[in-house]
CSV table of C-alpha atoms and ligand atoms in Angstrom, one decimal:
chain,number,residue,atom,x,y,z
A,1,MET,CA,-8.1,-52.3,-0.6
A,2,ALA,CA,-10.9,-50.0,0.4
A,3,SER,CA,-8.7,-48.4,3.1
A,4,LEU,CA,-5.9,-48.0,0.5
A,5,PHE,CA,-8.3,-46.1,-1.8
A,6,THR,CA,-9.5,-44.0,1.1
A,7,SER,CA,-5.9,-43.1,2.1
A,8,PHE,CA,-5.3,-42.2,-1.6
A,9,LEU,CA,-8.3,-39.9,-1.6
A,10,LEU,CA,-7.2,-38.3,1.6
A,11,MET,CA,-3.7,-37.6,0.3
A,12,LEU,CA,-5.2,-36.2,-2.9
A,13,CYS,CA,-7.3,-33.8,-0.9
A,14,LEU,CA,-4.3,-32.7,1.2
A,15,PHE,CA,-2.3,-31.9,-1.9
A,16,VAL,CA,-5.0,-30.3,-3.9
A,17,VAL,CA,-6.5,-27.8,-1.4
A,18,PRO,CA,-3.6,-26.7,0.8
A,19,SER,CA,-4.4,-23.0,0.2
A,20,LEU,CA,-7.9,-23.3,1.7
A,21,SER,CA,-6.3,-24.2,5.0
A,22,SER,CA,-3.8,-21.4,5.3
A,23,ASP,CA,-4.2,-18.3,7.5
A,24,PRO,CA,-6.1,-15.4,6.0
A,25,ASP,CA,-4.0,-12.5,4.7
A,26,PRO,CA,-3.7,-9.7,7.4
A,27,LEU,CA,-6.2,-6.8,7.0
A,28,GLN,CA,-4.4,-4.5,9.4
A,29,ASP,CA,-0.8,-3.9,10.6
A,30,PHE,CA,-1.2,-6.1,13.6
A,31,CYS,CA,-3.7,-7.8,15.9
A,32,ILE,CA,-2.5,-8.4,19.4
A,33,GLY,CA,-4.4,-11.5,20.6
A,34,ASP,CA,-6.7,-11.0,23.6
A,35,LEU,CA,-6.5,-14.5,25.0
A,36,ARG,CA,-9.7,-13.9,27.2
A,37,ALA,CA,-11.9,-12.8,24.2
A,38,SER,CA,-13.9,-15.2,22.1
A,39,PRO,CA,-12.7,-15.7,18.5
A,40,SER,CA,-13.2,-12.7,16.1
A,41,ILE,CA,-12.6,-12.0,12.4
A,42,ASN,CA,-9.5,-10.4,11.0
A,43,GLY,CA,-11.1,-7.1,10.1
A,44,PHE,CA,-14.1,-5.2,11.4
A,45,PRO,CA,-17.4,-6.6,12.9
A,46,CYS,CA,-20.4,-6.1,10.6
A,47,LYS,CA,-23.1,-3.4,11.0
A,48,SER,CA,-26.5,-4.9,11.6
A,49,SER,CA,-28.6,-2.2,9.9
A,50,VAL,CA,-27.6,-1.5,6.2
A,51,SER,CA,-28.8,1.2,3.8
A,52,ALA,CA,-28.0,2.2,0.2
A,53,SER,CA,-25.7,5.0,1.5
A,54,ASP,CA,-23.3,2.3,2.9
A,55,PHE,CA,-22.4,1.3,-0.7
A,56,PHE,CA,-21.6,4.8,-2.1
A,57,PHE,CA,-18.7,7.2,-1.4
A,58,SER,CA,-18.1,10.8,-2.5
A,59,GLY,CA,-14.7,11.3,-0.9
A,60,LEU,CA,-12.4,10.8,-3.9
A,61,GLY,CA,-13.1,14.5,-4.7
A,62,SER,CA,-11.0,16.7,-6.8
A,63,PRO,CA,-9.1,19.1,-6.8
A,64,LEU,CA,-7.0,18.4,-3.7
A,65,ASN,CA,-4.7,20.8,-2.1
A,66,THR,CA,-1.1,19.9,-3.2
A,67,SER,CA,0.6,22.8,-1.4
A,68,ASN,CA,3.0,20.6,0.6
A,69,PRO,CA,6.7,19.8,0.3
A,70,ASN,CA,6.1,16.7,-2.0
A,71,GLY,CA,3.5,18.6,-4.1
A,72,VAL,CA,1.2,15.5,-3.8
A,73,ALA,CA,-2.1,15.0,-2.2
A,74,ILE,CA,-4.0,11.7,-1.8
A,75,SER,CA,-7.6,11.0,-0.9
A,76,PRO,CA,-8.2,7.4,0.0
A,77,ALA,CA,-11.3,5.3,-0.4
A,78,ASN,CA,-10.3,2.4,2.0
A,79,VAL,CA,-12.3,0.7,4.7
A,80,LEU,CA,-11.5,3.5,7.2
A,81,THR,CA,-13.1,6.1,5.0
A,82,PHE,CA,-15.6,3.9,3.1
A,83,PRO,CA,-16.7,1.1,5.5
A,84,GLY,CA,-18.7,-0.5,2.7
A,85,LEU,CA,-15.4,-2.0,1.5
A,86,ASN,CA,-15.0,-4.1,4.6
A,87,THR,CA,-14.2,-7.7,3.7
A,88,LEU,CA,-14.3,-7.0,-0.1
A,89,GLY,CA,-10.6,-6.9,-0.7
A,90,LEU,CA,-10.8,-3.7,-2.6
A,91,SER,CA,-9.9,0.0,-2.3
A,92,MET,CA,-9.0,3.1,-4.4
A,93,ASN,CA,-7.1,6.4,-4.1
A,94,ASN,CA,-7.3,9.7,-5.9
A,95,VAL,CA,-3.7,11.0,-6.3
A,96,GLU,CA,-3.0,14.6,-7.4
A,97,PHE,CA,0.3,16.2,-8.3
A,98,ALA,CA,1.4,19.9,-8.5
A,99,PRO,CA,3.8,20.5,-11.3
A,100,GLY,CA,7.0,18.7,-10.3
A,101,GLY,CA,5.2,16.8,-7.5
A,102,VAL,CA,6.6,13.5,-6.3
A,103,ASN,CA,4.9,10.7,-4.5
A,104,PRO,CA,8.0,9.4,-2.7
A,105,PRO,CA,9.2,5.8,-2.7
A,106,HIS,CA,6.8,3.7,-0.7
A,107,SER,CA,5.3,0.2,-0.6
A,108,HIS,CA,1.9,-1.3,0.2
A,109,PRO,CA,2.4,-4.4,2.3
A,110,ARG,CA,-1.1,-5.8,1.7
A,111,ALA,CA,-1.9,-5.1,-1.9
A,112,SER,CA,-0.9,-5.0,-5.5
A,113,GLU,CA,-1.7,-1.7,-7.2
A,114,ALA,CA,-3.2,-0.8,-10.6
A,115,GLY,CA,-3.4,2.9,-11.6
A,116,VAL,CA,-4.6,5.0,-14.5
A,117,VAL,CA,-3.5,8.5,-15.4
A,118,ILE,CA,-6.5,10.8,-15.6
A,119,GLU,CA,-4.6,14.0,-16.4
A,120,GLY,CA,-1.0,14.9,-17.2
A,121,SER,CA,2.2,13.0,-17.7
A,122,VAL,CA,3.6,10.8,-14.9
A,123,PHE,CA,7.0,9.0,-14.5
A,124,VAL,CA,6.0,5.7,-12.7
A,125,GLY,CA,8.6,3.3,-11.4
A,126,PHE,CA,8.9,0.2,-9.1
A,127,LEU,CA,11.8,-1.8,-7.8
A,128,THR,CA,12.1,-5.5,-7.6
A,129,THR,CA,13.6,-7.4,-4.7
A,130,ASN,CA,16.9,-7.5,-6.6
A,131,ASN,CA,16.9,-3.7,-7.1
A,132,THR,CA,15.9,-3.7,-10.8
A,133,LEU,CA,14.0,-0.5,-11.7
A,134,PHE,CA,11.1,-0.9,-14.1
A,135,SER,CA,9.8,2.6,-15.1
A,136,LYS,CA,8.0,4.5,-17.8
A,137,VAL,CA,6.5,7.9,-18.5
A,138,ILE,CA,2.7,7.5,-19.0
A,139,ASN,CA,0.0,9.9,-20.1
A,140,ALA,CA,-3.8,10.3,-19.6
A,141,GLY,CA,-5.6,7.0,-20.3
A,142,GLU,CA,-2.6,4.8,-19.7
A,143,MET,CA,-2.2,2.3,-16.9
A,144,PHE,CA,0.5,0.8,-14.7
A,145,VAL,CA,0.7,-2.0,-12.1
A,146,VAL,CA,2.9,-2.4,-9.0
A,147,PRO,CA,3.2,-5.9,-7.7
A,148,ARG,CA,2.3,-6.3,-4.0
A,149,GLY,CA,4.8,-5.0,-1.5
A,150,LEU,CA,7.4,-3.7,-4.0
A,151,VAL,CA,8.8,-0.1,-3.5
A,152,HIS,CA,7.5,2.4,-6.1
A,153,PHE,CA,7.1,6.1,-6.8
A,154,GLN,CA,5.4,8.5,-9.2
A,155,SER,CA,6.6,11.9,-10.4
A,156,ASN,CA,4.7,14.5,-12.3
A,157,VAL,CA,7.0,15.2,-15.4
A,158,GLY,CA,4.4,17.3,-17.3
A,159,LYS,CA,4.0,21.0,-17.5
A,160,GLY,CA,0.8,21.2,-15.6
A,161,LYS,CA,-0.8,19.3,-12.7
A,162,ALA,CA,-1.3,15.5,-12.9
A,163,ARG,CA,-3.9,13.1,-11.5
A,164,LEU,CA,-4.1,9.3,-11.0
A,165,ILE,CA,-6.8,7.0,-9.8
A,166,THR,CA,-5.3,3.9,-8.2
A,167,ALA,CA,-6.9,0.6,-7.2
A,168,PHE,CA,-5.8,-2.0,-4.6
A,169,ASN,CA,-6.7,-5.6,-3.9
A,170,SER,CA,-7.0,-4.9,-0.2
A,171,GLN,CA,-9.5,-3.0,1.9
A,172,LEU,CA,-6.6,-1.3,3.7
A,173,PRO,CA,-3.4,-1.7,1.7
A,174,GLY,CA,-1.2,0.1,4.2
A,175,ALA,CA,1.7,2.4,3.1
A,176,VAL,CA,5.3,2.2,4.2
A,177,VAL,CA,6.7,5.6,3.0
A,178,LEU,CA,10.4,5.2,3.1
A,179,PRO,CA,11.6,8.7,4.0
A,180,SER,CA,9.1,9.2,6.9
A,181,THR,CA,9.4,5.6,8.1
A,182,LEU,CA,13.2,5.9,8.4
A,183,PHE,CA,13.6,9.6,9.4
A,184,GLY,CA,10.2,10.5,11.0
A,185,SER,CA,9.4,7.5,13.2
A,186,VAL,CA,8.2,7.9,16.9
A,187,PRO,CA,10.3,7.2,18.8
A,188,GLU,CA,13.2,7.9,16.4
A,189,ILE,CA,15.5,5.2,15.0
A,190,PRO,CA,18.8,5.8,16.9
A,191,ASN,CA,21.4,7.7,14.8
A,192,ALA,CA,23.9,4.9,15.4
A,193,VAL,CA,21.6,2.7,13.3
A,194,LEU,CA,21.0,5.2,10.5
A,195,THR,CA,24.6,6.5,10.2
A,196,LYS,CA,25.9,2.9,9.8
A,197,THR,CA,23.0,2.0,7.5
A,198,PHE,CA,23.6,5.0,5.1
A,199,ARG,CA,27.4,5.1,5.6
A,200,THR,CA,27.1,8.7,6.7
A,201,ASP,CA,27.5,11.0,9.7
A,202,ASP,CA,25.2,12.4,12.5
A,203,ALA,CA,24.9,15.8,10.8
A,204,THR,CA,23.4,14.3,7.7
A,205,VAL,CA,21.1,12.0,9.6
A,206,ASN,CA,20.0,14.9,11.9
A,207,ASN,CA,19.3,17.1,8.8
A,208,LEU,CA,17.1,14.4,7.3
A,209,LYS,CA,15.3,13.8,10.7
A,210,SER,CA,14.6,17.5,11.0
A,211,LYS,CA,12.7,17.4,7.7
A,212,PHE,CA,10.5,14.4,8.5
A,213,ALA,CA,9.9,15.0,12.3
A,214,VAL,CA,6.2,14.9,13.1
B,1,LIG,C1,-3.5,24.4,1.0
B,1,LIG,O1,-2.7,23.9,2.1
B,1,LIG,C2,-1.7,24.9,2.5
B,1,LIG,C3,-0.8,24.2,3.5
B,1,LIG,O2,-1.5,23.5,4.5
B,1,LIG,C4,-2.5,26.0,3.2
B,1,LIG,O3,-1.7,27.0,3.6
B,1,LIG,C5,-3.5,26.6,2.1
B,1,LIG,O4,-4.3,27.6,2.7
B,1,LIG,C6,-4.4,25.6,1.5
B,1,LIG,N1,-5.1,26.1,0.4
B,1,LIG,C7,-6.4,26.0,0.3
B,1,LIG,C8,-7.0,26.6,-0.9
B,1,LIG,O5,-7.1,25.4,1.1
B,2,LIG,C1,17.2,-9.2,-11.4
B,2,LIG,O1,16.0,-9.3,-12.0
B,2,LIG,C2,15.9,-9.0,-13.4
B,2,LIG,C3,14.4,-9.0,-13.8
B,2,LIG,O2,13.8,-10.1,-13.4
B,2,LIG,C4,16.8,-9.9,-14.2
B,2,LIG,O3,16.7,-9.5,-15.5
B,2,LIG,C5,18.2,-9.7,-13.7
B,2,LIG,O4,19.1,-10.6,-14.3
B,2,LIG,C6,18.3,-10.0,-12.2
B,2,LIG,N1,19.6,-9.6,-11.7
B,2,LIG,C7,20.3,-10.3,-10.8
B,2,LIG,C8,21.6,-9.7,-10.4
B,2,LIG,O5,19.9,-11.3,-10.4
């Protein structure tokens, strides 16, 4: 009887806490295992000497220089620029738009995003995995969310400049920016793949590659 009860408790535990035994979410794009090293954490090792300045960051500064083909500039506060965020599962960006500026379709593989418009008028949209577009024009003081990993964009549709502050539930959300991922990779994706994918010809693919080459 006692062993039956013990088995029941064990089964209950297995069913109730499965999430505690799963792998941690990745904190970087990849981590090639060094089979000779001792176990390490999925992130960065910790500094031994800490001071107040480790917990403050002045790098979200404004205004940013938006003189580029997209008319958008981003200053990130993630673990690479603000190491105090390490292991906290948080980061933020300052995003500024010239008139007509577009933050092109991209996704963050490791984070959902919340954003608030500080200045201007911004058309914000994201796409579901069944290609449904959810979009709206929002103004200063209004917020949006983008579920983790979904493709999204923002476009300044106001007369002047626009500014957003975004927040992420990852210390390093990562960004897959579709145009440069597909047409600006190193080495290049072969034209045979891209012409078939986009049902187009070499001239069109070469034209796009020429715009995103690094
Ligand atoms: C802004 O960036 C452009 C392009 O890189 C550069 O030519 C220009 O001098 C910069 N403007 C300022 C004010 O830094
Ligand atoms: C796609 O998702 C949307 C929103 O969840 C839903 O309304 C729509 O019916 C779906 N379309 C298809 C083709 O499954």
